[in-house]
Short mmCIF file of C-alpha atoms in Angstrom, two decimals:
data_model
loop_
_atom_site.label_atom_id
_atom_site.label_comp_id
_atom_site.label_asym_id
_atom_site.label_seq_id
_atom_site.Cartn_x
_atom_site.Cartn_y
_atom_site.Cartn_z
CA MET A 1 -8.23 -16.25 14.61
CA SER A 2 -8.50 -18.38 17.76
CA GLN A 3 -5.51 -18.41 20.07
CA LYS A 4 -2.90 -21.15 19.56
CA LYS A 5 -2.86 -23.90 22.19
CA LYS A 6 0.34 -23.79 24.25
CA ILE A 7 1.78 -27.28 24.68
CA LEU A 8 4.80 -28.56 26.62
CA ILE A 9 6.11 -31.97 25.47
CA ARG A 10 8.69 -33.89 27.52
CA ILE A 11 11.01 -36.74 26.48
CA GLY A 12 14.51 -37.82 27.55
CA SER A 13 16.31 -37.16 24.26
CA LEU A 14 15.81 -37.64 20.53
CA ARG A 15 18.06 -40.65 20.17
CA HIS A 16 17.32 -43.61 17.92
CA GLY A 17 14.35 -45.32 19.56
CA GLY A 18 10.87 -46.08 18.25
CA ALA A 19 9.14 -43.57 20.56
CA GLU A 20 11.58 -40.83 19.52
CA LYS A 21 11.07 -41.53 15.82
CA VAL A 22 7.29 -41.56 16.23
CA LEU A 23 7.36 -38.23 18.11
CA ALA A 24 9.50 -36.60 15.39
CA THR A 25 7.21 -37.94 12.62
CA PHE A 26 4.14 -36.67 14.48
CA LEU A 27 5.61 -33.18 15.04
CA LYS A 28 6.66 -32.91 11.36
CA ASN A 29 3.04 -33.42 10.35
CA LEU A 30 1.39 -30.99 12.77
CA PRO A 31 -0.21 -27.74 11.53
CA GLU A 32 1.90 -24.80 12.69
CA ASP A 33 -1.02 -22.38 12.87
CA LYS A 34 -2.86 -24.29 15.64
CA TYR A 35 -0.22 -24.89 18.27
CA GLU A 36 2.66 -23.26 20.08
CA ILE A 37 4.94 -26.09 21.20
CA ASP A 38 7.92 -26.25 23.56
CA LEU A 39 9.80 -29.56 23.46
CA LEU A 40 11.74 -30.10 26.70
CA LEU A 41 14.56 -32.68 26.53
CA ASN A 42 16.59 -33.96 29.47
CA LEU A 43 19.49 -34.27 27.04
CA TYR A 44 19.95 -32.29 23.81
CA SER A 45 21.10 -35.28 21.78
CA GLY A 46 20.02 -37.63 19.03
CA LYS A 47 19.54 -38.11 15.31
CA TYR A 48 15.94 -36.85 15.30
CA LEU A 49 16.87 -33.33 16.46
CA ASP A 50 17.22 -32.25 12.83
CA GLU A 51 13.73 -33.49 12.02
CA ILE A 52 11.95 -31.26 14.51
CA PRO A 53 10.25 -28.39 12.64
CA LYS A 54 11.81 -24.95 13.16
CA TRP A 55 8.61 -23.48 14.60
CA ILE A 56 8.87 -25.81 17.62
CA THR A 57 11.08 -24.48 20.44
CA ILE A 58 13.55 -27.02 21.82
CA ILE A 59 14.57 -26.52 25.45
CA PHE A 60 17.02 -28.83 27.24
CA LEU A 61 18.43 -29.55 30.70
CA ASN A 62 21.80 -30.88 29.51
CA LYS A 63 23.67 -30.94 26.22
CA GLY A 64 25.99 -33.51 24.67
CA GLU A 65 25.98 -37.19 23.87
CA MET A 66 24.47 -39.79 26.19
CA ILE A 67 27.16 -41.30 28.44
CA THR A 68 26.70 -45.06 28.29
CA THR A 69 30.03 -46.11 29.82
CA ASN A 70 31.45 -45.93 33.33
CA ARG A 71 34.92 -44.73 32.34
CA ILE A 72 36.61 -42.81 35.16
CA GLN A 73 36.82 -39.59 33.10
CA ASP A 74 33.07 -39.69 32.33
CA ILE A 75 31.80 -40.23 35.87
CA PRO A 76 31.87 -36.56 37.11
CA LYS A 77 29.95 -35.34 34.05
CA LYS A 78 27.46 -38.22 34.27
CA ALA A 79 26.94 -37.61 38.01
CA ALA A 80 26.47 -33.86 37.49
CA ARG A 81 23.74 -34.50 34.91
CA VAL A 82 21.93 -36.94 37.20
CA VAL A 83 22.08 -34.59 40.20
CA TYR A 84 20.82 -31.63 38.12
CA GLN A 85 17.94 -33.59 36.57
CA LYS A 86 16.94 -35.13 39.93
CA SER A 87 16.96 -31.76 41.68
CA LEU A 88 14.69 -30.23 39.00
CA LYS A 89 12.39 -33.25 39.32
CA LYS A 90 12.27 -32.75 43.09
CA PHE A 91 11.79 -28.98 42.85
CA PRO A 92 9.69 -28.50 39.69
CA ASN A 93 9.01 -24.84 40.56
CA LEU A 94 12.68 -24.08 39.78
CA LEU A 95 12.37 -25.67 36.36
CA TYR A 96 9.14 -23.86 35.48
CA LYS A 97 10.31 -20.47 36.77
CA ARG A 98 13.82 -20.48 35.33
CA LYS A 99 14.11 -22.85 32.39
CA LEU A 100 10.52 -22.37 31.18
CA LYS A 101 10.50 -18.68 32.18
CA GLY A 102 7.20 -18.90 34.04
CA LYS A 103 5.25 -19.80 30.90
CA LYS A 104 1.71 -21.16 31.29
CA TYR A 105 0.74 -24.19 29.18
CA ASP A 106 -2.70 -25.45 28.19
CA ILE A 107 -1.46 -29.01 27.77
CA GLU A 108 1.52 -30.89 29.24
CA PHE A 109 2.43 -34.04 27.39
CA ALA A 110 4.63 -36.96 28.54
CA ALA A 111 5.82 -38.45 25.23
CA ILE A 112 7.01 -41.63 27.01
CA HIS A 113 5.84 -43.40 30.19
CA GLY A 114 9.16 -42.53 31.93
CA MET A 115 8.09 -38.86 32.08
CA ARG A 116 4.97 -39.65 34.13
CA ASP A 117 6.05 -38.07 37.42
CA GLU A 118 7.66 -35.03 35.78
CA ILE A 119 4.35 -34.10 34.12
CA LEU A 120 2.04 -35.08 36.99
CA ASN A 121 4.14 -33.08 39.49
CA SER A 122 3.98 -29.94 37.34
CA PRO A 123 3.20 -26.80 39.37
CA LEU A 124 0.70 -25.83 36.64
CA LYS A 125 -2.48 -27.17 38.15
CA SER A 126 -4.81 -25.90 35.41
CA SER A 127 -3.02 -27.58 32.45
CA LYS A 128 -4.47 -30.74 30.91
CA LYS A 129 -2.08 -33.68 31.08
CA ILE A 130 -1.51 -36.41 28.49
CA VAL A 131 0.76 -39.45 28.43
CA TRP A 132 1.80 -41.58 25.44
CA ILE A 133 2.44 -45.22 26.39
CA HIS A 134 4.69 -47.10 23.96
CA ASN A 135 5.43 -50.20 26.08
CA ASP A 136 3.49 -53.04 27.63
CA LEU A 137 4.10 -51.86 31.20
CA SER A 138 3.05 -55.22 32.68
CA GLU A 139 6.38 -56.50 31.26
CA VAL A 140 8.50 -53.53 32.35
CA LYS A 141 10.55 -53.89 35.54
CA GLY A 142 9.34 -51.69 38.38
CA TYR A 143 5.75 -51.35 37.14
CA SER A 144 3.43 -53.08 39.59
CA GLU A 145 -0.35 -52.68 39.21
CA THR A 146 -0.19 -49.88 41.80
CA GLU A 147 2.45 -48.06 39.74
CA ILE A 148 0.49 -48.49 36.51
CA LYS A 149 -2.70 -47.17 38.15
CA LYS A 150 -0.92 -43.85 38.83
CA PHE A 151 -1.27 -43.11 35.10
CA PHE A 152 -5.00 -42.58 35.66
CA SER A 153 -4.08 -39.17 37.12
CA PHE A 154 -3.59 -38.03 33.50
CA ASP A 155 -6.52 -36.54 31.59
CA LYS A 156 -5.77 -38.77 28.59
CA ILE A 157 -3.73 -41.96 28.25
CA MET A 158 -2.74 -42.62 24.63
CA VAL A 159 -1.83 -46.29 24.02
CA ILE A 160 -0.44 -47.80 20.85
CA SER A 161 -1.78 -51.36 20.79
CA GLU A 162 -4.73 -53.53 21.79
CA LYS A 163 -2.68 -55.34 24.44
CA ILE A 164 -1.73 -52.09 26.22
CA GLU A 165 -5.30 -50.83 25.86
CA LYS A 166 -6.59 -54.02 27.52
CA LEU A 167 -4.04 -53.69 30.36
CA PHE A 168 -5.38 -50.22 31.22
CA ILE A 169 -9.05 -51.13 30.75
CA ASP A 170 -8.61 -54.09 33.13
CA LEU A 171 -7.01 -51.82 35.74
CA ALA A 172 -9.55 -49.01 35.41
CA GLU A 173 -11.69 -48.68 38.53
CA ASN A 174 -14.60 -46.78 36.98
CA GLU A 175 -16.07 -45.53 33.72
CA ASN A 176 -14.34 -42.17 34.07
CA GLN A 177 -10.92 -43.88 34.07
CA LYS A 178 -11.88 -46.03 31.08
CA GLN A 179 -12.85 -42.88 29.14
CA LYS A 180 -9.29 -41.60 29.52
CA ILE A 181 -7.81 -44.43 27.46
CA VAL A 182 -7.48 -43.84 23.72
CA LYS A 183 -5.81 -46.26 21.31
CA ILE A 184 -3.90 -44.61 18.45
CA TYR A 185 -1.53 -46.50 16.19
CA ASN A 186 1.89 -44.91 15.79
CA PRO A 187 2.19 -42.35 12.97
CA LEU A 188 4.77 -43.66 10.47
CA ASP A 189 5.66 -42.49 7.01
CA THR A 190 5.47 -45.32 4.43
CA GLU A 191 6.58 -43.11 1.54
CA GLU A 192 9.76 -42.17 3.37
CA ILE A 193 10.55 -45.85 4.12
CA LEU A 194 10.09 -46.89 0.46
CA THR A 195 12.16 -44.00 -0.90
CA LYS A 196 15.02 -44.54 1.54
CA SER A 197 15.12 -48.30 0.83
CA GLU A 198 16.26 -47.56 -2.75
CA LYS A 199 19.61 -46.19 -1.51
CA THR A 200 22.84 -48.22 -1.71
CA VAL A 201 24.00 -50.56 1.07
CA ILE A 202 27.35 -49.51 2.53
CA ASN A 203 29.73 -51.35 4.90
CA TYR A 204 28.12 -54.75 4.34
CA GLU A 205 28.24 -57.50 1.72
CA PHE A 206 25.10 -59.57 1.22
CA ASP A 207 25.80 -63.09 -0.04
CA GLN A 208 23.08 -64.38 -2.38
CA ASN A 209 23.91 -67.97 -1.40
CA VAL A 210 23.65 -67.52 2.36
CA PRO A 211 20.32 -66.51 3.96
CA THR A 212 20.60 -63.34 6.05
CA PHE A 213 18.37 -62.53 9.03
CA ILE A 214 18.23 -58.82 9.86
CA SER A 215 17.18 -57.32 13.19
CA VAL A 216 16.99 -53.58 13.85
CA GLY A 217 16.52 -51.82 17.17
CA THR A 218 18.03 -50.10 20.17
CA ILE A 219 20.48 -52.50 21.82
CA PHE A 220 18.73 -53.06 25.16
CA PRO A 221 18.05 -56.36 27.00
CA GLN A 222 14.36 -55.85 26.05
CA LYS A 223 15.19 -56.54 22.39
CA GLY A 224 16.57 -60.03 23.03
CA PHE A 225 19.68 -59.79 20.83
CA ASP A 226 21.42 -62.15 23.27
CA ARG A 227 18.77 -64.79 22.52
CA LEU A 228 19.20 -64.19 18.80
CA LEU A 229 22.96 -64.77 18.95
CA ASN A 230 22.59 -67.90 21.11
CA VAL A 231 20.17 -69.37 18.54
CA HIS A 232 22.45 -68.31 15.68
CA LYS A 233 25.32 -70.28 17.27
CA LYS A 234 23.11 -73.34 17.87
CA LEU A 235 21.92 -73.41 14.25
CA LEU A 236 25.47 -73.00 12.91
CA ASP A 237 26.59 -75.91 15.10
CA GLU A 238 23.85 -77.98 13.44
CA GLY A 239 25.36 -77.14 10.05
CA LEU A 240 22.66 -74.64 9.01
CA HIS A 241 24.57 -71.83 7.28
CA HIS A 242 23.13 -68.32 7.59
CA LYS A 243 24.13 -64.81 8.65
CA ILE A 244 22.82 -62.37 11.24
CA LEU A 245 22.86 -58.61 10.76
CA ILE A 246 22.05 -56.41 13.77
CA ILE A 247 21.56 -52.68 13.22
CA GLY A 248 21.32 -50.32 16.15
CA ASN A 249 23.11 -48.88 19.14
CA GLY A 250 22.32 -48.64 22.82
CA LEU A 251 23.37 -49.30 26.40
CA ASP A 252 23.86 -53.04 25.81
CA PHE A 253 25.98 -52.70 22.65
CA GLU A 254 29.31 -53.71 24.24
CA ASN A 255 27.72 -56.66 26.09
CA ILE A 256 26.17 -58.06 22.92
CA LYS A 257 29.41 -57.51 21.00
CA LYS A 258 31.29 -59.40 23.73
CA LEU A 259 28.76 -62.25 23.62
CA LYS A 260 29.21 -62.45 19.84
CA SER A 261 32.96 -62.97 20.33
CA GLU A 262 32.48 -65.44 23.19
CA LEU A 263 30.18 -67.52 20.98
CA LYS A 264 32.85 -67.34 18.22
CA VAL A 265 30.34 -66.11 15.63
CA ASP A 266 32.17 -62.91 14.60
CA GLU A 267 32.46 -64.23 11.04
CA THR A 268 28.73 -64.79 10.57
CA ALA A 269 27.09 -62.20 12.87
CA THR A 270 27.60 -58.49 12.18
CA MET A 271 26.75 -55.55 14.41
CA LEU A 272 26.68 -52.48 12.20
CA GLY A 273 25.89 -50.02 14.97
CA PHE A 274 23.58 -47.15 14.26
CA THR A 275 22.72 -46.05 10.73
CA ASP A 276 20.53 -43.16 9.61
CA ASN A 277 18.93 -45.35 7.00
CA PRO A 278 18.47 -49.06 7.79
CA TYR A 279 15.99 -49.60 4.93
CA PRO A 280 18.38 -50.72 2.14
CA TYR A 281 19.64 -53.42 4.54
CA PHE A 282 16.05 -54.48 5.27
CA LYS A 283 15.41 -54.69 1.55
CA ASN A 284 18.41 -56.90 0.80
CA ALA A 285 18.04 -59.30 3.74
CA ASP A 286 16.08 -62.54 3.35
CA PHE A 287 14.24 -62.49 6.68
CA TYR A 288 13.34 -59.94 9.33
CA ILE A 289 13.58 -61.34 12.86
CA LEU A 290 12.06 -59.70 15.94
CA SER A 291 13.57 -61.35 19.04
CA SER A 292 12.09 -58.96 21.66
CA ARG A 293 11.18 -60.00 25.18
CA TYR A 294 8.48 -57.30 25.31
CA GLU A 295 7.25 -54.37 23.19
CA GLY A 296 4.40 -51.90 22.98
CA PHE A 297 3.78 -51.85 19.25
CA PRO A 298 7.03 -52.71 17.45
CA THR A 299 7.45 -49.90 14.93
CA VAL A 300 10.13 -51.92 13.18
CA LEU A 301 7.56 -54.53 12.06
CA PHE A 302 5.60 -51.80 10.33
CA GLU A 303 8.79 -51.03 8.39
CA ALA A 304 9.34 -54.71 7.57
CA ILE A 305 5.72 -55.03 6.35
CA THR A 306 6.08 -51.88 4.24
CA LEU A 307 9.16 -53.45 2.59
CA LYS A 308 7.31 -56.82 2.14
CA LYS A 309 9.85 -58.80 4.16
CA LYS A 310 9.49 -62.41 5.32
CA ILE A 311 8.94 -61.88 9.04
CA ILE A 312 9.56 -64.00 12.14
CA ALA A 313 8.46 -62.36 15.40
CA THR A 314 8.15 -63.32 19.05
CA GLU A 315 4.64 -63.04 20.41
CA VAL A 316 4.87 -59.69 22.19
CA SER A 317 2.38 -56.83 22.44
CA GLY A 318 1.35 -55.50 19.02
CA VAL A 319 2.60 -58.46 16.97
CA ASN A 320 -0.77 -60.20 16.52
CA GLU A 321 -2.34 -56.93 15.38
CA MET A 322 0.45 -56.06 12.98
CA LEU A 323 0.78 -59.52 11.47
CA ASN A 324 -2.98 -60.14 11.29
CA SER A 325 -2.80 -63.03 13.76
CA GLY A 326 -0.08 -64.75 11.75
CA GLU A 327 -1.38 -64.13 8.22
CA LEU A 328 1.48 -61.81 7.27
CA GLY A 329 4.38 -63.46 9.10
CA LEU A 330 5.42 -66.25 11.42
CA ILE A 331 4.59 -65.56 15.08
CA ILE A 332 6.75 -67.62 17.44
CA GLU A 333 6.76 -68.35 21.16
CA ASN A 334 8.44 -65.58 23.19
CA SER A 335 11.49 -67.64 24.18
CA GLU A 336 14.89 -68.74 22.92
CA GLU A 337 13.28 -72.03 21.91
CA GLY A 338 10.64 -70.12 19.92
CA ILE A 339 13.30 -68.11 18.09
CA TYR A 340 15.21 -71.33 17.37
CA SER A 341 12.16 -73.09 15.88
CA GLY A 342 11.23 -70.04 13.76
CA MET A 343 14.70 -69.56 12.30
CA LYS A 344 15.16 -73.30 11.73
CA LYS A 345 11.88 -73.37 9.80
CA ALA A 346 13.06 -70.43 7.67
CA LEU A 347 16.29 -72.27 6.83
CA LEU A 348 14.83 -75.74 6.24
CA GLN A 349 11.41 -74.87 4.78
CA PRO A 350 11.80 -71.44 3.11
CA GLN A 351 8.92 -72.34 0.76
CA ASP A 352 6.51 -72.06 3.73
CA PHE A 353 7.19 -68.32 3.79
CA GLU A 354 5.93 -67.80 0.23
CA GLU A 355 2.36 -67.72 1.56
CA TYR A 356 3.22 -64.66 3.68
CA SER A 357 4.87 -62.99 0.68
CA GLU A 358 1.71 -63.53 -1.39
CA LYS A 359 -0.47 -61.98 1.32
CA LEU A 360 1.89 -58.99 1.69
CA LYS A 361 1.88 -58.23 -2.06
CA ASN A 362 -1.53 -56.54 -2.02
CA TYR A 363 -1.73 -55.72 1.67
CA ILE A 364 -2.66 -52.14 2.54
CA ILE A 365 -1.53 -51.08 6.00
CA PRO A 366 -4.51 -49.92 8.09
CA PHE A 367 -2.40 -47.76 10.43
CA ASN A 368 -1.40 -44.81 8.28
CA LEU A 369 0.25 -41.49 9.01
CA LYS A 370 -2.73 -39.26 8.22
CA ASN A 371 -5.17 -41.20 10.45
CA SER A 372 -2.79 -41.27 13.39
CA VAL A 373 -1.92 -37.56 13.23
CA GLU A 374 -5.61 -36.62 12.92
CA LYS A 375 -6.53 -38.79 15.90
CA ILE A 376 -3.79 -37.32 18.11
CA THR A 377 -4.65 -33.74 17.13
CA SER A 378 -8.31 -34.42 17.92
CA VAL A 379 -7.21 -35.50 21.44
CA LEU A 380 -5.25 -32.23 21.81
CA ASP A 381 -8.14 -30.14 20.48
CA GLU A 382 -10.76 -31.71 22.73
CA LEU A 383 -8.83 -31.09 25.95
#
């Protein structure tokens, strides 16, 4: 029996984001007999902790929930976490000697782009290094071309969409750098989505006579929920009755909630917060709306396609691929005006969306779980 490959994977936490879900799904589908995996979290927190297989060792720098507020009583704890994490980043030898007990790894894996420096500054010079890029970094604050080029220090750069692949190919300075880029669609479990969608909706009443637009995601400025609410208000003022349902939590939750009240749309827009199973809500809503300012490959659209929803999506990275250049859903300009025109069309000309529904009926998703897992494991095995 050949020796198991020793792999260290790093991510911030296992909270409710697309990258976290994708990592958990991938790990659940890995063969136990081939790898020995340590998963190092900055914060032992999040709904996907329970999904990590028992044979994978979870190590963490801090424990407890993420502190998203600046309440006086939270500041010392928040500051202590930051200082501890920064000091281990600055002195990686301490981390590897103490926390990781001097273990040697064959592969070190940054599961998100934010872990770039932690992995590249590893004291283990002989390990192979991989990064998994889930965002279009050209749209992410703080990522100049110079910053993005630093990712070429990895042995492999896994990207999740054509747009991100093109960004890296255009920045590559030679053939060797180009060879490092590998495009792999996110592993997602369609069976799980379909099964979970059959469950009962709780805490929300769908009204058959009022069209409902659902949007699901981490509440960050990136997701454009502020734009969605502004458009919602504008359409209501024009006499176009509809409802908005936002599912998710995140750093911007209180800001978006406040905006909802300021716009006086509390009666028609609902923020449900985080739910373990958003799929019954997807299923019962009339339209899925993606209002993002930027994405990598919006996992949530895969879920909407699986559940055959009528989709409206801003033109961000991954959308053209997922919606077959507009065959499977309405792709709108990435602006508040674009969101307004798309939602207005849905309300005034719902019949135009029947064409998408017809196409989705027999559509077989090309990015499936088995293919993605096999492609990622082949990257691990070849290193």
